[in-house]
Amino acid sequence: MSHKRSIVRQVHLWMGLTLGGLFALLGVTGSALVFYPEIDALLHPEVRTEASAAPDWDRALATVRNAYPDKAGPWRFEVTGTGGAIPARYYNPPETAGSDFAPMLVWLSPDGAQVLRRDYWGDTAMTFLYDLHYRLLMRKTGTVVLGVAGLALMGLLVTGLIVWWPKGPLAKALRYKRRAPPLRRGRDQHKLAGLSGLILLLLLTGTGVMLELPDESDALMSTVAGPPDTLPAPTSTRWEGRQIDVSTAVGAAHTALPDARLAWIEVPGPGDGTFRLRMQQPGDPSRRFPHSFVWVDQYSGRVLAVYDRDKAGALSTLNSWVHPLHDGSFAGLASRILTVIAGLLPLVLFWTGFAQWRRKRLSRQSPRM
């Protein structure tokens, strides 16, 4: 083995021993979050309900405003398209003032007439996991820590590939010897686990860094893809008056983007805020958080601005793939399952790598006869 490869091996070893546990934690929590809405629903049977009729958004808004009169807006309703409970969010509720991010989460009956559940972000098992995975429970500091750690984890994967890179036949380097001594068998398990998921792990880690450090990512990619698009920020025509019905705003949005699927409805509070309808154009890979928007005047019902992801610049188009690639939603159920499996591989790599290091250490410490 060359001197350079020996150095890379040592770098890989100590990076694995120091960062491997974090990699495993992020992988396991990430795997759970791939099916975050489904697992959350399983943990809360009170929201598992179905209906054949379309949601009544006007009734849903009236229900939350009657139930929580101190929360005038904005409210955000998720359009799941599944016929089940209607998820709604109220950002910055006064009872969680001072928290970095702790919206109130509400689930309504499919017809919007009844509140089925209320929680706050961070108080539920899945939102706790989300904060652990995304910020290590360290608020904004955690995003910076994980962004830098993600770059190091990509280095861990690359050094592992360099250490493995064969000098001889590829088939021999990929062989797994079941009857080999534990030391050789453990090495084979570690290398095959890493090689089988290398591309996916690099993809998941790289997109994770982009989500943690979006400004830095945009600054880097804009050198080749051009600047990101700036979203419009229109305001309604006046500060007071009767707000239009939610259904009117939804109709205006569908007229503006007739081929798009509605994903979120943001209802403004009093003032000059606007309805913001988040929509998925046919070419958008993100179903839950798509990248097209329509802004509607909350008093006149007039469409004030439209942002069509299919007409976006190169960098914004690239960014629209980051989240669906990271959570595996870009190709439906199959890609989500594959992402779950890939997320478990860091735990396998950490365990096999640590076991291998421990065997070697014990072997060197054992008395020779």
mmCIF file of C-alpha atoms in Angstrom:
data_model
loop_
_atom_site.group_PDB
_atom_site.id
_atom_site.type_symbol
_atom_site.label_atom_id
_atom_site.label_comp_id
_atom_site.label_asym_id
_atom_site.label_seq_id
_atom_site.Cartn_x
_atom_site.Cartn_y
_atom_site.Cartn_z
ATOM 1 C CA MET A 1 0.000 0.000 0.000
ATOM 2 C CA SER A 2 1.368 3.392 -0.970
ATOM 3 C CA HIS A 3 2.124 6.018 1.615
ATOM 4 C CA LYS A 4 -0.652 8.282 0.268
ATOM 5 C CA ARG A 5 -3.257 5.533 0.519
ATOM 6 C CA SER A 6 -2.123 4.801 4.074
ATOM 7 C CA ILE A 7 -2.722 8.443 4.997
ATOM 8 C CA VAL A 8 -6.174 8.381 3.380
ATOM 9 C CA ARG A 9 -6.981 5.197 5.294
ATOM 10 C CA GLN A 10 -6.096 6.870 8.594
ATOM 11 C CA VAL A 11 -8.150 9.933 7.693
ATOM 12 C CA HIS A 12 -11.108 7.706 6.818
ATOM 13 C CA LEU A 13 -10.722 5.714 10.028
ATOM 14 C CA TRP A 14 -10.697 8.696 12.367
ATOM 15 C CA MET A 15 -13.396 10.543 10.484
ATOM 16 C CA GLY A 16 -15.524 7.427 10.780
ATOM 17 C CA LEU A 17 -14.884 7.041 14.495
ATOM 18 C CA THR A 18 -15.637 10.709 15.217
ATOM 19 C CA LEU A 19 -18.458 11.384 12.744
ATOM 20 C CA GLY A 20 -19.854 7.903 12.158
ATOM 21 C CA GLY A 21 -22.301 8.115 15.064
ATOM 22 C CA LEU A 22 -23.680 11.425 13.784
ATOM 23 C CA PHE A 23 -23.974 9.948 10.281
ATOM 24 C CA ALA A 24 -25.906 6.988 11.696
ATOM 25 C CA LEU A 25 -28.210 9.292 13.681
ATOM 26 C CA LEU A 26 -28.986 11.441 10.647
ATOM 27 C CA GLY A 27 -29.557 8.361 8.513
ATOM 28 C CA VAL A 28 -31.970 6.660 10.918
ATOM 29 C CA THR A 29 -33.968 9.826 11.621
ATOM 30 C CA GLY A 30 -34.005 10.647 7.922
ATOM 31 C CA SER A 31 -35.384 7.197 7.109
ATOM 32 C CA ALA A 32 -38.216 7.722 9.600
ATOM 33 C CA LEU A 33 -38.993 11.152 8.148
ATOM 34 C CA VAL A 34 -39.427 9.774 4.623
ATOM 35 C CA PHE A 35 -42.853 8.590 5.789
ATOM 36 C CA TYR A 36 -43.309 11.374 8.330
ATOM 37 C CA PRO A 37 -47.003 12.209 7.593
ATOM 38 C CA GLU A 38 -48.001 8.541 7.470
ATOM 39 C CA ILE A 39 -46.214 7.628 10.718
ATOM 40 C CA ASP A 40 -47.635 10.688 12.457
ATOM 41 C CA ALA A 41 -51.153 9.628 11.426
ATOM 42 C CA LEU A 42 -50.533 6.116 12.780
ATOM 43 C CA LEU A 43 -49.485 7.600 16.117
ATOM 44 C CA HIS A 44 -52.654 9.712 16.253
ATOM 45 C CA PRO A 45 -55.711 7.631 15.336
ATOM 46 C CA GLU A 46 -58.040 10.582 15.985
ATOM 47 C CA VAL A 47 -57.065 12.064 12.603
ATOM 48 C CA ARG A 48 -57.468 8.842 10.630
ATOM 49 C CA THR A 49 -60.754 9.575 8.925
ATOM 50 C CA GLU A 50 -62.000 9.508 5.354
ATOM 51 C CA ALA A 51 -64.600 11.320 3.295
ATOM 52 C CA SER A 52 -65.760 11.168 -0.290
ATOM 53 C CA ALA A 53 -66.702 14.850 -0.594
ATOM 54 C CA ALA A 54 -64.176 17.572 -1.429
ATOM 55 C CA PRO A 55 -62.932 19.716 1.489
ATOM 56 C CA ASP A 56 -64.928 22.845 2.258
ATOM 57 C CA TRP A 57 -62.189 25.457 2.669
ATOM 58 C CA ASP A 58 -64.572 28.241 3.688
ATOM 59 C CA ARG A 59 -65.964 26.091 6.467
ATOM 60 C CA ALA A 60 -62.447 25.048 7.520
ATOM 61 C CA LEU A 61 -61.383 28.683 7.891
ATOM 62 C CA ALA A 62 -64.526 29.534 9.858
ATOM 63 C CA THR A 63 -63.914 26.549 12.157
ATOM 64 C CA VAL A 64 -60.349 27.519 13.109
ATOM 65 C CA ARG A 65 -61.241 31.174 13.533
ATOM 66 C CA ASN A 66 -64.148 30.281 15.811
ATOM 67 C CA ALA A 67 -62.059 27.763 17.764
ATOM 68 C CA TYR A 68 -59.083 30.127 18.117
ATOM 69 C CA PRO A 69 -60.430 33.709 18.029
ATOM 70 C CA ASP A 70 -57.051 35.140 19.097
ATOM 71 C CA LYS A 71 -55.438 33.801 15.926
ATOM 72 C CA ALA A 72 -56.707 35.967 13.089
ATOM 73 C CA GLY A 73 -54.110 34.836 10.570
ATOM 74 C CA PRO A 74 -52.337 33.894 8.524
ATOM 75 C CA TRP A 75 -53.532 30.298 8.443
ATOM 76 C CA ARG A 76 -52.114 27.668 6.101
ATOM 77 C CA PHE A 77 -54.173 24.691 4.968
ATOM 78 C CA GLU A 78 -52.575 21.675 3.321
ATOM 79 C CA VAL A 79 -54.383 20.160 0.343
ATOM 80 C CA THR A 80 -53.423 16.509 0.712
ATOM 81 C CA GLY A 81 -55.754 15.145 -1.948
ATOM 82 C CA THR A 82 -56.292 11.978 0.101
ATOM 83 C CA GLY A 83 -59.791 12.727 1.367
ATOM 84 C CA GLY A 84 -58.677 12.509 4.997
ATOM 85 C CA ALA A 85 -58.242 15.063 7.757
ATOM 86 C CA ILE A 86 -57.278 18.612 6.754
ATOM 87 C CA PRO A 87 -53.913 19.703 8.234
ATOM 88 C CA ALA A 88 -53.614 23.391 9.106
ATOM 89 C CA ARG A 89 -50.827 25.499 10.582
ATOM 90 C CA TYR A 90 -50.775 28.793 12.436
ATOM 91 C CA TYR A 91 -47.288 30.279 12.463
ATOM 92 C CA ASN A 92 -45.962 32.313 15.406
ATOM 93 C CA PRO A 93 -48.765 31.710 17.921
ATOM 94 C CA PRO A 94 -48.401 33.920 21.016
ATOM 95 C CA GLU A 95 -48.151 30.921 23.358
ATOM 96 C CA THR A 96 -44.861 29.849 21.737
ATOM 97 C CA ALA A 97 -43.392 33.336 21.441
ATOM 98 C CA GLY A 98 -39.633 33.228 21.807
ATOM 99 C CA SER A 99 -39.299 29.852 20.126
ATOM 100 C CA ASP A 100 -37.297 29.759 16.933
ATOM 101 C CA PHE A 101 -39.941 27.703 15.116
ATOM 102 C CA ALA A 102 -43.035 26.379 16.872
ATOM 103 C CA PRO A 103 -46.238 26.805 14.840
ATOM 104 C CA MET A 104 -49.558 25.510 16.115
ATOM 105 C CA LEU A 105 -50.643 22.390 14.231
ATOM 106 C CA VAL A 106 -54.341 21.640 13.794
ATOM 107 C CA TRP A 107 -56.176 18.823 12.043
ATOM 108 C CA LEU A 108 -59.783 19.280 10.928
ATOM 109 C CA SER A 109 -62.413 16.775 9.869
ATOM 110 C CA PRO A 110 -62.520 16.203 6.086
ATOM 111 C CA ASP A 111 -65.483 18.569 5.732
ATOM 112 C CA GLY A 112 -63.671 21.255 7.754
ATOM 113 C CA ALA A 113 -66.399 21.437 10.390
ATOM 114 C CA GLN A 114 -64.581 20.041 13.441
ATOM 115 C CA VAL A 115 -61.156 20.268 15.088
ATOM 116 C CA LEU A 116 -59.832 16.735 15.559
ATOM 117 C CA ARG A 117 -56.416 17.466 17.047
ATOM 118 C CA ARG A 118 -54.138 20.312 18.111
ATOM 119 C CA ASP A 119 -50.419 20.205 18.816
ATOM 120 C CA TYR A 120 -47.362 22.423 18.662
ATOM 121 C CA TRP A 121 -44.271 21.818 16.572
ATOM 122 C CA GLY A 122 -41.629 20.047 18.630
ATOM 123 C CA ASP A 123 -44.134 18.507 21.063
ATOM 124 C CA THR A 124 -44.915 15.484 18.884
ATOM 125 C CA ALA A 125 -42.686 12.499 18.177
ATOM 126 C CA MET A 126 -42.318 13.204 14.459
ATOM 127 C CA THR A 127 -41.709 16.945 14.758
ATOM 128 C CA PHE A 128 -39.130 16.201 17.476
ATOM 129 C CA LEU A 129 -37.406 13.811 15.049
ATOM 130 C CA TYR A 130 -37.592 16.452 12.336
ATOM 131 C CA ASP A 131 -35.839 19.036 14.526
ATOM 132 C CA LEU A 132 -33.289 16.432 15.599
ATOM 133 C CA HIS A 133 -32.539 15.510 11.991
ATOM 134 C CA TYR A 134 -32.577 19.050 10.616
ATOM 135 C CA ARG A 135 -31.048 21.079 13.458
ATOM 136 C CA LEU A 136 -29.876 18.678 16.194
ATOM 137 C CA LEU A 137 -32.315 20.509 18.515
ATOM 138 C CA MET A 138 -29.898 23.472 18.387
ATOM 139 C CA ARG A 139 -32.139 25.930 16.488
ATOM 140 C CA LYS A 140 -30.379 27.974 13.810
ATOM 141 C CA THR A 141 -26.947 27.048 15.134
ATOM 142 C CA GLY A 142 -27.747 23.425 14.370
ATOM 143 C CA THR A 143 -28.244 24.130 10.668
ATOM 144 C CA VAL A 144 -24.735 25.571 10.408
ATOM 145 C CA VAL A 145 -23.236 22.709 12.407
ATOM 146 C CA LEU A 146 -24.953 20.102 10.252
ATOM 147 C CA GLY A 147 -24.114 21.925 7.036
ATOM 148 C CA VAL A 148 -20.408 21.818 7.857
ATOM 149 C CA ALA A 149 -20.685 18.260 9.195
ATOM 150 C CA GLY A 150 -22.404 17.229 5.957
ATOM 151 C CA LEU A 151 -19.396 18.379 3.944
ATOM 152 C CA ALA A 152 -17.159 16.312 6.227
ATOM 153 C CA LEU A 153 -19.459 13.290 5.793
ATOM 154 C CA MET A 154 -19.120 13.588 2.028
ATOM 155 C CA GLY A 155 -15.370 13.512 2.596
ATOM 156 C CA LEU A 156 -15.836 10.379 4.694
ATOM 157 C CA LEU A 157 -17.618 8.663 1.801
ATOM 158 C CA VAL A 158 -15.034 9.745 -0.763
ATOM 159 C CA THR A 159 -12.073 8.619 1.359
ATOM 160 C CA GLY A 160 -13.803 5.266 1.843
ATOM 161 C CA LEU A 161 -14.010 4.865 -1.928
ATOM 162 C CA ILE A 162 -10.326 5.766 -2.306
ATOM 163 C CA VAL A 163 -9.286 3.278 0.377
ATOM 164 C CA TRP A 164 -11.277 0.511 -1.339
ATOM 165 C CA TRP A 165 -10.290 1.328 -4.927
ATOM 166 C CA PRO A 166 -8.792 -1.925 -6.260
ATOM 167 C CA LYS A 167 -5.436 -2.337 -7.918
ATOM 168 C CA GLY A 168 -6.453 -5.664 -9.404
ATOM 169 C CA PRO A 169 -9.613 -7.198 -10.931
ATOM 170 C CA LEU A 170 -12.877 -5.520 -9.955
ATOM 171 C CA ALA A 171 -14.677 -8.839 -9.469
ATOM 172 C CA LYS A 172 -12.150 -9.890 -6.857
ATOM 173 C CA ALA A 173 -12.472 -6.572 -5.017
ATOM 174 C CA LEU A 174 -16.243 -7.001 -4.835
ATOM 175 C CA ARG A 175 -16.139 -10.572 -3.574
ATOM 176 C CA TYR A 176 -17.609 -11.497 -0.199
ATOM 177 C CA LYS A 177 -15.991 -14.455 1.559
ATOM 178 C CA ARG A 178 -18.488 -15.965 3.977
ATOM 179 C CA ARG A 179 -16.020 -18.461 5.440
ATOM 180 C CA ALA A 180 -13.193 -15.984 5.877
ATOM 181 C CA PRO A 181 -11.889 -15.048 9.357
ATOM 182 C CA PRO A 182 -13.959 -12.415 11.206
ATOM 183 C CA LEU A 183 -11.499 -9.640 10.346
ATOM 184 C CA ARG A 184 -11.755 -10.260 6.592
ATOM 185 C CA ARG A 185 -15.501 -10.902 6.735
ATOM 186 C CA GLY A 186 -16.092 -7.663 8.623
ATOM 187 C CA ARG A 187 -14.061 -5.727 6.079
ATOM 188 C CA ASP A 188 -16.103 -7.221 3.250
ATOM 189 C CA GLN A 189 -19.363 -6.314 4.975
ATOM 190 C CA HIS A 190 -18.207 -2.736 5.481
ATOM 191 C CA LYS A 191 -17.014 -2.228 1.918
ATOM 192 C CA LEU A 192 -20.081 -3.816 0.285
ATOM 193 C CA ALA A 193 -22.467 -1.782 2.433
ATOM 194 C CA GLY A 194 -20.628 1.393 1.485
ATOM 195 C CA LEU A 195 -20.364 0.602 -2.209
ATOM 196 C CA SER A 196 -23.998 -0.459 -2.553
ATOM 197 C CA GLY A 197 -25.261 2.849 -1.234
ATOM 198 C CA LEU A 198 -22.433 5.198 -2.194
ATOM 199 C CA ILE A 199 -24.245 7.142 -4.907
ATOM 200 C CA LEU A 200 -27.449 7.500 -2.892
ATOM 201 C CA LEU A 201 -25.562 8.478 0.259
ATOM 202 C CA LEU A 202 -23.587 11.124 -1.619
ATOM 203 C CA LEU A 203 -26.853 12.418 -3.090
ATOM 204 C CA LEU A 204 -28.634 12.489 0.278
ATOM 205 C CA THR A 205 -25.675 14.110 2.045
ATOM 206 C CA GLY A 206 -25.117 16.671 -0.701
ATOM 207 C CA THR A 207 -28.773 17.717 -0.835
ATOM 208 C CA GLY A 208 -28.785 17.824 2.968
ATOM 209 C CA VAL A 209 -25.921 20.325 2.900
ATOM 210 C CA MET A 210 -27.836 22.421 0.357
ATOM 211 C CA LEU A 211 -30.911 22.461 2.605
ATOM 212 C CA GLU A 212 -28.864 23.385 5.669
ATOM 213 C CA LEU A 213 -26.825 26.101 3.913
ATOM 214 C CA PRO A 214 -29.127 27.455 1.166
ATOM 215 C CA ASP A 215 -27.470 30.875 0.848
ATOM 216 C CA GLU A 216 -24.003 29.404 0.538
ATOM 217 C CA SER A 217 -25.308 26.778 -1.895
ATOM 218 C CA ASP A 218 -26.981 29.418 -4.073
ATOM 219 C CA ALA A 219 -23.854 31.575 -4.068
ATOM 220 C CA LEU A 220 -21.774 28.635 -5.289
ATOM 221 C CA MET A 221 -24.200 27.337 -7.906
ATOM 222 C CA SER A 222 -25.069 30.795 -9.223
ATOM 223 C CA THR A 223 -21.566 31.014 -10.675
ATOM 224 C CA VAL A 224 -22.627 28.487 -13.319
ATOM 225 C CA ALA A 225 -26.454 28.531 -13.240
ATOM 226 C CA GLY A 226 -27.111 32.234 -12.816
ATOM 227 C CA PRO A 227 -28.864 33.960 -9.899
ATOM 228 C CA PRO A 228 -31.965 32.508 -8.228
ATOM 229 C CA ASP A 229 -35.364 33.960 -9.049
ATOM 230 C CA THR A 230 -36.847 36.537 -6.693
ATOM 231 C CA LEU A 231 -40.406 35.724 -5.658
ATOM 232 C CA PRO A 232 -42.973 38.537 -5.963
ATOM 233 C CA ALA A 233 -44.208 40.199 -2.771
ATOM 234 C CA PRO A 234 -47.494 41.876 -3.705
ATOM 235 C CA THR A 235 -49.907 43.479 -1.254
ATOM 236 C CA SER A 236 -53.668 43.761 -1.286
ATOM 237 C CA THR A 237 -55.300 46.974 -2.482
ATOM 238 C CA ARG A 238 -56.364 48.261 0.912
ATOM 239 C CA TRP A 239 -55.906 47.611 4.619
ATOM 240 C CA GLU A 240 -59.477 46.827 5.581
ATOM 241 C CA GLY A 241 -62.722 45.472 4.191
ATOM 242 C CA ARG A 242 -64.484 42.148 3.770
ATOM 243 C CA GLN A 243 -62.163 39.300 2.921
ATOM 244 C CA ILE A 244 -63.186 37.186 -0.071
ATOM 245 C CA ASP A 245 -64.068 33.538 0.460
ATOM 246 C CA VAL A 246 -61.260 30.997 0.345
ATOM 247 C CA SER A 247 -63.061 29.218 -2.494
ATOM 248 C CA THR A 248 -62.918 32.431 -4.552
ATOM 249 C CA ALA A 249 -59.152 32.668 -4.090
ATOM 250 C CA VAL A 250 -58.755 29.003 -4.991
ATOM 251 C CA GLY A 251 -60.796 29.513 -8.165
ATOM 252 C CA ALA A 252 -58.646 32.483 -9.159
ATOM 253 C CA ALA A 253 -55.475 30.430 -8.644
ATOM 254 C CA HIS A 254 -56.760 27.573 -10.816
ATOM 255 C CA THR A 255 -57.623 30.094 -13.522
ATOM 256 C CA ALA A 256 -54.084 31.505 -13.376
ATOM 257 C CA LEU A 257 -52.415 28.057 -13.475
ATOM 258 C CA PRO A 258 -55.074 25.736 -14.929
ATOM 259 C CA ASP A 259 -52.817 22.677 -15.202
ATOM 260 C CA ALA A 260 -51.427 22.918 -11.655
ATOM 261 C CA ARG A 261 -52.447 20.927 -8.584
ATOM 262 C CA LEU A 262 -53.219 22.931 -5.445
ATOM 263 C CA ALA A 263 -50.955 21.990 -2.511
ATOM 264 C CA TRP A 264 -51.266 24.751 0.132
ATOM 265 C CA ILE A 265 -53.636 27.625 0.819
ATOM 266 C CA GLU A 266 -52.322 30.548 2.865
ATOM 267 C CA VAL A 267 -55.086 32.771 4.194
ATOM 268 C CA PRO A 268 -53.956 36.249 5.312
ATOM 269 C CA GLY A 269 -55.009 38.058 8.438
ATOM 270 C CA PRO A 270 -56.345 41.607 8.531
ATOM 271 C CA GLY A 271 -54.294 44.217 6.678
ATOM 272 C CA ASP A 272 -52.747 44.256 3.232
ATOM 273 C CA GLY A 273 -51.697 40.597 3.135
ATOM 274 C CA THR A 274 -52.662 38.364 0.229
ATOM 275 C CA PHE A 275 -53.890 34.863 -0.320
ATOM 276 C CA ARG A 276 -50.928 32.768 -1.434
ATOM 277 C CA LEU A 277 -51.746 29.526 -3.210
ATOM 278 C CA ARG A 278 -48.873 27.055 -3.550
ATOM 279 C CA MET A 279 -49.274 24.841 -6.600
ATOM 280 C CA GLN A 280 -47.589 21.954 -8.388
ATOM 281 C CA GLN A 281 -47.061 22.304 -12.095
ATOM 282 C CA PRO A 282 -46.740 19.061 -14.127
ATOM 283 C CA GLY A 283 -42.942 19.350 -14.340
ATOM 284 C CA ASP A 284 -42.421 19.978 -10.619
ATOM 285 C CA PRO A 285 -40.900 16.949 -8.802
ATOM 286 C CA SER A 286 -42.093 18.076 -5.356
ATOM 287 C CA ARG A 287 -45.645 17.063 -4.519
ATOM 288 C CA ARG A 288 -45.925 18.284 -0.937
ATOM 289 C CA PHE A 289 -43.918 21.507 -1.238
ATOM 290 C CA PRO A 290 -44.090 22.524 -4.917
ATOM 291 C CA HIS A 291 -42.580 25.689 -6.305
ATOM 292 C CA SER A 292 -45.298 27.580 -8.197
ATOM 293 C CA PHE A 293 -47.341 30.308 -6.491
ATOM 294 C CA VAL A 294 -50.342 32.526 -7.140
ATOM 295 C CA TRP A 295 -51.012 35.663 -5.075
ATOM 296 C CA VAL A 296 -54.626 36.866 -4.848
ATOM 297 C CA ASP A 297 -55.886 40.179 -3.445
ATOM 298 C CA GLN A 298 -57.812 39.320 -0.278
ATOM 299 C CA TYR A 299 -60.476 42.031 -0.904
ATOM 300 C CA SER A 300 -60.985 42.148 -4.671
ATOM 301 C CA GLY A 301 -60.113 38.565 -5.589
ATOM 302 C CA ARG A 302 -57.816 39.817 -8.344
ATOM 303 C CA VAL A 303 -54.695 37.803 -9.203
ATOM 304 C CA LEU A 304 -51.768 40.044 -8.255
ATOM 305 C CA ALA A 305 -48.809 37.868 -9.252
ATOM 306 C CA VAL A 306 -47.946 34.425 -10.561
ATOM 307 C CA TYR A 307 -44.694 32.506 -10.210
ATOM 308 C CA ASP A 308 -44.543 29.506 -12.534
ATOM 309 C CA ARG A 309 -41.820 27.013 -11.696
ATOM 310 C CA ASP A 310 -41.883 25.685 -15.266
ATOM 311 C CA LYS A 311 -40.683 29.119 -16.433
ATOM 312 C CA ALA A 312 -38.088 29.539 -13.681
ATOM 313 C CA GLY A 313 -34.400 30.224 -14.156
ATOM 314 C CA ALA A 314 -31.809 27.456 -14.146
ATOM 315 C CA LEU A 315 -30.815 27.779 -10.477
ATOM 316 C CA SER A 316 -34.402 27.883 -9.226
ATOM 317 C CA THR A 317 -35.207 24.830 -11.343
ATOM 318 C CA LEU A 318 -32.236 22.984 -9.848
ATOM 319 C CA ASN A 319 -33.279 24.014 -6.336
ATOM 320 C CA SER A 320 -36.760 22.624 -6.902
ATOM 321 C CA TRP A 321 -35.200 19.149 -7.056
ATOM 322 C CA VAL A 322 -33.228 19.423 -3.806
ATOM 323 C CA HIS A 323 -35.982 18.597 -1.311
ATOM 324 C CA PRO A 324 -37.651 15.770 -3.314
ATOM 325 C CA LEU A 325 -34.254 14.193 -3.908
ATOM 326 C CA HIS A 326 -33.417 14.438 -0.217
ATOM 327 C CA ASP A 327 -36.656 12.900 1.061
ATOM 328 C CA GLY A 328 -36.996 10.425 -1.803
ATOM 329 C CA SER A 329 -40.368 11.713 -2.981
ATOM 330 C CA PHE A 330 -39.241 12.501 -6.531
ATOM 331 C CA ALA A 331 -40.406 9.161 -7.991
ATOM 332 C CA GLY A 332 -43.203 8.045 -5.695
ATOM 333 C CA LEU A 333 -43.278 5.063 -3.360
ATOM 334 C CA ALA A 334 -40.351 3.195 -4.933
ATOM 335 C CA SER A 335 -37.893 6.061 -4.454
ATOM 336 C CA ARG A 336 -39.142 6.650 -0.913
ATOM 337 C CA ILE A 337 -38.508 2.998 0.026
ATOM 338 C CA LEU A 338 -35.060 3.152 -1.569
ATOM 339 C CA THR A 339 -34.306 6.291 0.454
ATOM 340 C CA VAL A 340 -35.347 4.553 3.677
ATOM 341 C CA ILE A 341 -32.926 1.712 2.947
ATOM 342 C CA ALA A 342 -30.131 4.134 2.067
ATOM 343 C CA GLY A 343 -30.749 6.032 5.305
ATOM 344 C CA LEU A 344 -30.117 2.875 7.337
ATOM 345 C CA LEU A 345 -26.768 2.187 5.667
ATOM 346 C CA PRO A 346 -24.770 4.722 7.768
ATOM 347 C CA LEU A 347 -25.748 2.738 10.862
ATOM 348 C CA VAL A 348 -24.473 -0.444 9.188
ATOM 349 C CA LEU A 349 -21.284 1.313 8.127
ATOM 350 C CA PHE A 350 -20.655 2.739 11.593
ATOM 351 C CA TRP A 351 -21.263 -0.595 13.293
ATOM 352 C CA THR A 352 -19.133 -2.664 10.904
ATOM 353 C CA GLY A 353 -16.383 -0.035 10.819
ATOM 354 C CA PHE A 354 -16.270 0.280 14.595
ATOM 355 C CA ALA A 355 -16.311 -3.511 15.036
ATOM 356 C CA GLN A 356 -13.464 -3.830 12.548
ATOM 357 C CA TRP A 357 -11.380 -1.194 14.337
ATOM 358 C CA ARG A 358 -12.031 -2.868 17.702
ATOM 359 C CA ARG A 359 -11.037 -6.310 16.410
ATOM 360 C CA LYS A 360 -7.762 -4.958 15.091
ATOM 361 C CA ARG A 361 -7.076 -3.124 18.336
ATOM 362 C CA LEU A 362 -7.757 -6.209 20.462
ATOM 363 C CA SER A 363 -5.643 -8.292 18.122
ATOM 364 C CA ARG A 364 -2.683 -5.978 18.594
ATOM 365 C CA GLN A 365 -3.151 -5.932 22.382
ATOM 366 C CA SER A 366 -3.486 -9.694 22.809
ATOM 367 C CA PRO A 367 -0.352 -11.457 24.196
ATOM 368 C CA ARG A 368 1.596 -13.469 21.654
ATOM 369 C CA MET A 369 2.625 -17.029 22.551
#
